[in-house]
Amino acid sequence: MSKKILITGASRGFGKLWAQGLLNNGHQVAVTARNVNDLDDLVHQYGDSVFPLQLDVNDRDACFLAINKVHEHFGAIDVLVNNAGYGLFGAIEETTEAQARMQIETNFFGLLWLTQAVLPVMRAQKSGHIVQVSSILGLVTLPVLGLYNASKFAVEGLSETLASEVKDFGINVTMIEPNGFSTDWSGASSVQTDASETYEPLKKAFNESLTPDIWGKPEATVKAVVNMIESESPPLRLLLGKMAHPFITSVYEQRVKSWNDFKEISDAAHGA
């Protein structure tokens, strides 16, 4: 059955690939970008099945207006895919206030505004699916991505809470958690802090660890995401990529060991 879907950040990368996959499966898809002209190729290829919109997710009023436009155009919004975002690379000490605020504004607040805007529509429908594009870096961390890590940890906390709040309205929530993929997330779409010599050894070691085999192929995610969106019982979390599961499992095993090692001290802190 055809769904009415809104995908933000659809001019490139995951957003564009997933939009194409969903359109190829007969769904109607609204797509957004900061520059609406970047969506022309989708319009030319798919015609009336695609609805392009200019949107800066940092503008709360514009987010609410976009939801209204999509709802008026399609008559419903079955799925919202909050995909817009970018990576900020650099040590925490190097990060300026403006860079930190913009990272959180885009990756977290933009997602929040669209989520808030779509909820009344989905509650009235008594159905819906909110898909939040998070990252494995919302569950574990890597150096020189501190603010990005923080933004995705915030997305995880928000979205898990949201799932418990809206399940009785017939609304599902899914967090997509990819490992590294060879999109331009770490290239043209990324922002870099001004480098300092202090962190150069750390950055050098980090960059050397990014061997070609760790990067997944973005095109390979399409089937998984389309199947998840078409599922009657979508998961709360969906890992993408073969590096995700072993990395997260290893980190969580270390966390559990640490919690167990200090359990006696932790219990004693409760008091009598």
mmCIF file of N, CA and C in Angstrom, residues 88-162:
data_model
loop_
_atom_site.group_PDB
_atom_site.id
_atom_site.type_symbol
_atom_site.label_atom_id
_atom_site.label_comp_id
_atom_site.label_asym_id
_atom_site.label_seq_id
_atom_site.Cartn_x
_atom_site.Cartn_y
_atom_site.Cartn_z
ATOM 1 N N LEU A 88 30.488 17.457 12.405
ATOM 2 C CA LEU A 88 31.484 18.456 12.813
ATOM 3 C C LEU A 88 32.702 17.701 13.325
ATOM 4 N N PHE A 89 33.823 17.883 12.638
ATOM 5 C CA PHE A 89 35.059 17.175 12.970
ATOM 6 C C PHE A 89 36.021 18.112 13.678
ATOM 7 N N GLY A 90 36.554 17.661 14.803
ATOM 8 C CA GLY A 90 37.534 18.453 15.535
ATOM 9 C C GLY A 90 37.474 18.130 17.011
ATOM 10 N N ALA A 91 38.562 18.394 17.708
ATOM 11 C CA ALA A 91 38.598 18.154 19.149
ATOM 12 C C ALA A 91 37.628 19.103 19.859
ATOM 13 N N ILE A 92 37.127 18.665 20.992
ATOM 14 C CA ILE A 92 36.174 19.479 21.751
ATOM 15 C C ILE A 92 36.789 20.820 22.130
ATOM 16 N N GLU A 93 38.059 20.826 22.531
ATOM 17 C CA GLU A 93 38.713 22.071 22.930
ATOM 18 C C GLU A 93 38.821 23.051 21.767
ATOM 19 N N GLU A 94 38.895 22.550 20.555
ATOM 20 C CA GLU A 94 39.030 23.405 19.373
ATOM 21 C C GLU A 94 37.700 24.002 18.910
ATOM 22 N N THR A 95 36.596 23.466 19.384
ATOM 23 C CA THR A 95 35.284 23.810 18.847
ATOM 24 C C THR A 95 34.824 25.176 19.336
ATOM 25 N N THR A 96 34.417 26.028 18.404
ATOM 26 C CA THR A 96 33.923 27.347 18.785
ATOM 27 C C THR A 96 32.476 27.250 19.264
ATOM 28 N N GLU A 97 32.030 28.289 19.944
ATOM 29 C CA GLU A 97 30.640 28.319 20.400
ATOM 30 C C GLU A 97 29.680 28.241 19.218
ATOM 31 N N ALA A 98 29.988 28.991 18.150
ATOM 32 C CA ALA A 98 29.108 29.005 16.978
ATOM 33 C C ALA A 98 29.034 27.616 16.343
ATOM 34 N N GLN A 99 30.178 26.934 16.242
ATOM 35 C CA GLN A 99 30.195 25.590 15.661
ATOM 36 C C GLN A 99 29.399 24.603 16.515
ATOM 37 N N ALA A 100 29.577 24.700 17.834
ATOM 38 C CA ALA A 100 28.868 23.791 18.737
ATOM 39 C C ALA A 100 27.360 24.005 18.656
ATOM 40 N N ARG A 101 26.970 25.273 18.703
ATOM 41 C CA ARG A 101 25.532 25.570 18.661
ATOM 42 C C ARG A 101 24.904 25.138 17.334
ATOM 43 N N MET A 102 25.587 25.372 16.233
ATOM 44 C CA MET A 102 25.032 25.004 14.938
ATOM 45 C C MET A 102 24.918 23.489 14.790
ATOM 46 N N GLN A 103 25.901 22.739 15.319
ATOM 47 C CA GLN A 103 25.816 21.283 15.256
ATOM 48 C C GLN A 103 24.578 20.768 15.992
ATOM 49 N N ILE A 104 24.351 21.281 17.188
ATOM 50 C CA ILE A 104 23.192 20.846 17.966
ATOM 51 C C ILE A 104 21.902 21.381 17.359
ATOM 52 N N GLU A 105 21.915 22.602 16.867
ATOM 53 C CA GLU A 105 20.719 23.189 16.243
ATOM 54 C C GLU A 105 20.234 22.329 15.083
ATOM 55 N N THR A 106 21.156 21.925 14.228
ATOM 56 C CA THR A 106 20.774 21.176 13.025
ATOM 57 C C THR A 106 20.438 19.726 13.354
ATOM 58 N N ASN A 107 21.358 19.041 14.016
ATOM 59 C CA ASN A 107 21.201 17.598 14.207
ATOM 60 C C ASN A 107 20.140 17.242 15.243
ATOM 61 N N PHE A 108 19.952 18.111 16.244
ATOM 62 C CA PHE A 108 18.976 17.806 17.287
ATOM 63 C C PHE A 108 17.720 18.665 17.194
ATOM 64 N N PHE A 109 17.875 19.982 17.232
ATOM 65 C CA PHE A 109 16.690 20.836 17.270
ATOM 66 C C PHE A 109 15.895 20.783 15.968
ATOM 67 N N GLY A 110 16.567 20.698 14.824
ATOM 68 C CA GLY A 110 15.836 20.572 13.569
ATOM 69 C C GLY A 110 14.963 19.335 13.562
ATOM 70 N N LEU A 111 15.517 18.228 14.050
ATOM 71 C CA LEU A 111 14.759 16.986 14.174
ATOM 72 C C LEU A 111 13.603 17.144 15.159
ATOM 73 N N LEU A 112 13.851 17.845 16.261
ATOM 74 C CA LEU A 112 12.802 18.064 17.264
ATOM 75 C C LEU A 112 11.650 18.868 16.694
ATOM 76 N N TRP A 113 11.966 19.953 15.952
ATOM 77 C CA TRP A 113 10.895 20.810 15.420
ATOM 78 C C TRP A 113 9.992 20.026 14.474
ATOM 79 N N LEU A 114 10.573 19.246 13.591
ATOM 80 C CA LEU A 114 9.777 18.477 12.637
ATOM 81 C C LEU A 114 8.974 17.384 13.342
ATOM 82 N N THR A 115 9.567 16.783 14.356
ATOM 83 C CA THR A 115 8.854 15.781 15.136
ATOM 84 C C THR A 115 7.641 16.397 15.818
ATOM 85 N N GLN A 116 7.833 17.546 16.463
ATOM 86 C CA GLN A 116 6.716 18.215 17.121
ATOM 87 C C GLN A 116 5.635 18.607 16.114
ATOM 88 N N ALA A 117 6.054 19.053 14.943
ATOM 89 C CA ALA A 117 5.097 19.523 13.937
ATOM 90 C C ALA A 117 4.259 18.389 13.376
ATOM 91 N N VAL A 118 4.846 17.201 13.210
ATOM 92 C CA VAL A 118 4.120 16.101 12.573
ATOM 93 C C VAL A 118 3.231 15.333 13.548
ATOM 94 N N LEU A 119 3.488 15.430 14.839
ATOM 95 C CA LEU A 119 2.741 14.625 15.805
ATOM 96 C C LEU A 119 1.233 14.891 15.784
ATOM 97 N N PRO A 120 0.759 16.144 15.709
ATOM 98 C CA PRO A 120 -0.698 16.340 15.644
ATOM 99 C C PRO A 120 -1.328 15.687 14.411
ATOM 100 N N VAL A 121 -0.614 15.707 13.290
ATOM 101 C CA VAL A 121 -1.112 15.070 12.070
ATOM 102 C C VAL A 121 -1.254 13.568 12.289
ATOM 103 N N MET A 122 -0.216 12.946 12.844
ATOM 104 C CA MET A 122 -0.233 11.502 13.034
ATOM 105 C C MET A 122 -1.212 11.086 14.121
ATOM 106 N N ARG A 123 -1.345 11.899 15.161
ATOM 107 C CA ARG A 123 -2.327 11.568 16.202
ATOM 108 C C ARG A 123 -3.736 11.605 15.639
ATOM 109 N N ALA A 124 -4.018 12.597 14.785
ATOM 110 C CA ALA A 124 -5.347 12.681 14.170
ATOM 111 C C ALA A 124 -5.612 11.485 13.260
ATOM 112 N N GLN A 125 -4.571 11.009 12.581
ATOM 113 C CA GLN A 125 -4.688 9.832 11.710
ATOM 114 C C GLN A 125 -4.802 8.537 12.505
ATOM 115 N N LYS A 126 -4.313 8.595 13.769
ATOM 116 C CA LYS A 126 -4.177 7.422 14.635
ATOM 117 C C LYS A 126 -3.187 6.414 14.046
ATOM 118 N N SER A 127 -2.219 6.960 13.322
ATOM 119 C CA SER A 127 -1.169 6.114 12.755
ATOM 120 C C SER A 127 -0.029 7.002 12.284
ATOM 121 N N GLY A 128 1.144 6.415 12.181
ATOM 122 C CA GLY A 128 2.302 7.146 11.669
ATOM 123 C C GLY A 128 3.594 6.467 12.076
ATOM 124 N N HIS A 129 4.662 6.914 11.472
ATOM 125 C CA HIS A 129 5.980 6.334 11.730
ATOM 126 C C HIS A 129 7.002 7.457 11.638
ATOM 127 N N ILE A 130 7.688 7.718 12.724
ATOM 128 C CA ILE A 130 8.738 8.739 12.759
ATOM 129 C C ILE A 130 10.087 8.029 12.758
ATOM 130 N N VAL A 131 10.874 8.306 11.729
ATOM 131 C CA VAL A 131 12.181 7.661 11.562
ATOM 132 C C VAL A 131 13.269 8.717 11.794
ATOM 133 N N GLN A 132 14.048 8.507 12.821
ATOM 134 C CA GLN A 132 15.108 9.443 13.182
ATOM 135 C C GLN A 132 16.446 8.869 12.732
ATOM 136 N N VAL A 133 17.136 9.600 11.883
ATOM 137 C CA VAL A 133 18.458 9.122 11.452
ATOM 138 C C VAL A 133 19.477 9.523 12.514
ATOM 139 N N SER A 134 19.853 8.549 13.308
ATOM 140 C CA SER A 134 20.844 8.732 14.354
ATOM 141 C C SER A 134 22.182 8.222 13.824
ATOM 142 N N SER A 135 22.881 7.446 14.600
ATOM 143 C CA SER A 135 24.205 6.943 14.227
ATOM 144 C C SER A 135 24.626 5.962 15.299
ATOM 145 N N ILE A 136 25.573 5.085 14.973
ATOM 146 C CA ILE A 136 26.158 4.301 16.057
ATOM 147 C C ILE A 136 26.831 5.235 17.060
ATOM 148 N N LEU A 137 27.160 6.453 16.616
ATOM 149 C CA LEU A 137 27.775 7.432 17.514
ATOM 150 C C LEU A 137 26.743 8.134 18.386
ATOM 151 N N GLY A 138 25.510 7.639 18.382
ATOM 152 C CA GLY A 138 24.542 7.995 19.408
ATOM 153 C C GLY A 138 24.516 6.963 20.522
ATOM 154 N N LEU A 139 25.291 5.884 20.348
ATOM 155 C CA LEU A 139 25.371 4.810 21.336
ATOM 156 C C LEU A 139 26.777 4.645 21.895
ATOM 157 N N VAL A 140 27.770 4.921 21.071
ATOM 158 C CA VAL A 140 29.177 4.839 21.451
ATOM 159 C C VAL A 140 29.860 6.090 20.890
ATOM 160 N N THR A 141 31.100 6.320 21.254
ATOM 161 C CA THR A 141 31.763 7.547 20.808
ATOM 162 C C THR A 141 33.078 7.259 20.097
ATOM 163 N N LEU A 142 33.492 8.240 19.308
ATOM 164 C CA LEU A 142 34.819 8.262 18.712
ATOM 165 C C LEU A 142 35.437 9.630 18.983
ATOM 166 N N PRO A 143 36.766 9.710 19.087
ATOM 167 C CA PRO A 143 37.408 11.012 19.292
ATOM 168 C C PRO A 143 37.259 11.894 18.062
ATOM 169 N N VAL A 144 37.461 13.180 18.261
ATOM 170 C CA VAL A 144 37.389 14.262 17.273
ATOM 171 C C VAL A 144 36.003 14.380 16.630
ATOM 172 N N LEU A 145 34.996 13.803 17.276
ATOM 173 C CA LEU A 145 33.609 13.957 16.839
ATOM 174 C C LEU A 145 32.712 14.238 18.045
ATOM 175 N N GLY A 146 33.274 14.935 19.019
ATOM 176 C CA GLY A 146 32.580 15.112 20.291
ATOM 177 C C GLY A 146 31.210 15.750 20.186
ATOM 178 N N LEU A 147 31.098 16.844 19.421
ATOM 179 C CA LEU A 147 29.816 17.528 19.311
ATOM 180 C C LEU A 147 28.832 16.731 18.470
ATOM 181 N N TYR A 148 29.326 16.040 17.453
ATOM 182 C CA TYR A 148 28.464 15.154 16.668
ATOM 183 C C TYR A 148 27.958 14.024 17.553
ATOM 184 N N ASN A 149 28.868 13.391 18.312
ATOM 185 C CA ASN A 149 28.459 12.359 19.261
ATOM 186 C C ASN A 149 27.354 12.881 20.174
ATOM 187 N N ALA A 150 27.566 14.069 20.728
ATOM 188 C CA ALA A 150 26.607 14.640 21.669
ATOM 189 C C ALA A 150 25.247 14.862 21.013
ATOM 190 N N SER A 151 25.249 15.335 19.773
ATOM 191 C CA SER A 151 23.980 15.589 19.084
ATOM 192 C C SER A 151 23.211 14.295 18.865
ATOM 193 N N LYS A 152 23.912 13.218 18.543
ATOM 194 C CA LYS A 152 23.232 11.946 18.289
ATOM 195 C C LYS A 152 22.830 11.246 19.585
ATOM 196 N N PHE A 153 23.617 11.407 20.656
ATOM 197 C CA PHE A 153 23.171 10.904 21.958
ATOM 198 C C PHE A 153 21.872 11.596 22.356
ATOM 199 N N ALA A 154 21.759 12.886 22.072
ATOM 200 C CA ALA A 154 20.527 13.619 22.372
ATOM 201 C C ALA A 154 19.361 13.083 21.549
ATOM 202 N N VAL A 155 19.604 12.797 20.274
ATOM 203 C CA VAL A 155 18.567 12.223 19.413
ATOM 204 C C VAL A 155 18.089 10.887 19.976
ATOM 205 N N GLU A 156 19.019 10.070 20.457
ATOM 206 C CA GLU A 156 18.659 8.771 21.015
ATOM 207 C C GLU A 156 17.764 8.928 22.249
ATOM 208 N N GLY A 157 18.142 9.800 23.163
ATOM 209 C CA GLY A 157 17.353 9.991 24.374
ATOM 210 C C GLY A 157 15.967 10.533 24.077
ATOM 211 N N LEU A 158 15.909 11.504 23.168
ATOM 212 C CA LEU A 158 14.625 12.079 22.762
ATOM 213 C C LEU A 158 13.734 11.021 22.132
ATOM 214 N N SER A 159 14.281 10.250 21.215
ATOM 215 C CA SER A 159 13.480 9.344 20.398
ATOM 216 C C SER A 159 13.014 8.125 21.182
ATOM 217 N N GLU A 160 13.849 7.616 22.086
ATOM 218 C CA GLU A 160 13.402 6.494 22.910
ATOM 219 C C GLU A 160 12.266 6.931 23.830
ATOM 220 N N THR A 161 12.387 8.138 24.375
ATOM 221 C CA THR A 161 11.301 8.683 25.190
ATOM 222 C C THR A 161 10.043 8.886 24.360
ATOM 223 N N LEU A 162 10.216 9.451 23.173
ATOM 224 C CA LEU A 162 9.083 9.697 22.285
ATOM 225 C C LEU A 162 8.325 8.406 21.994
#
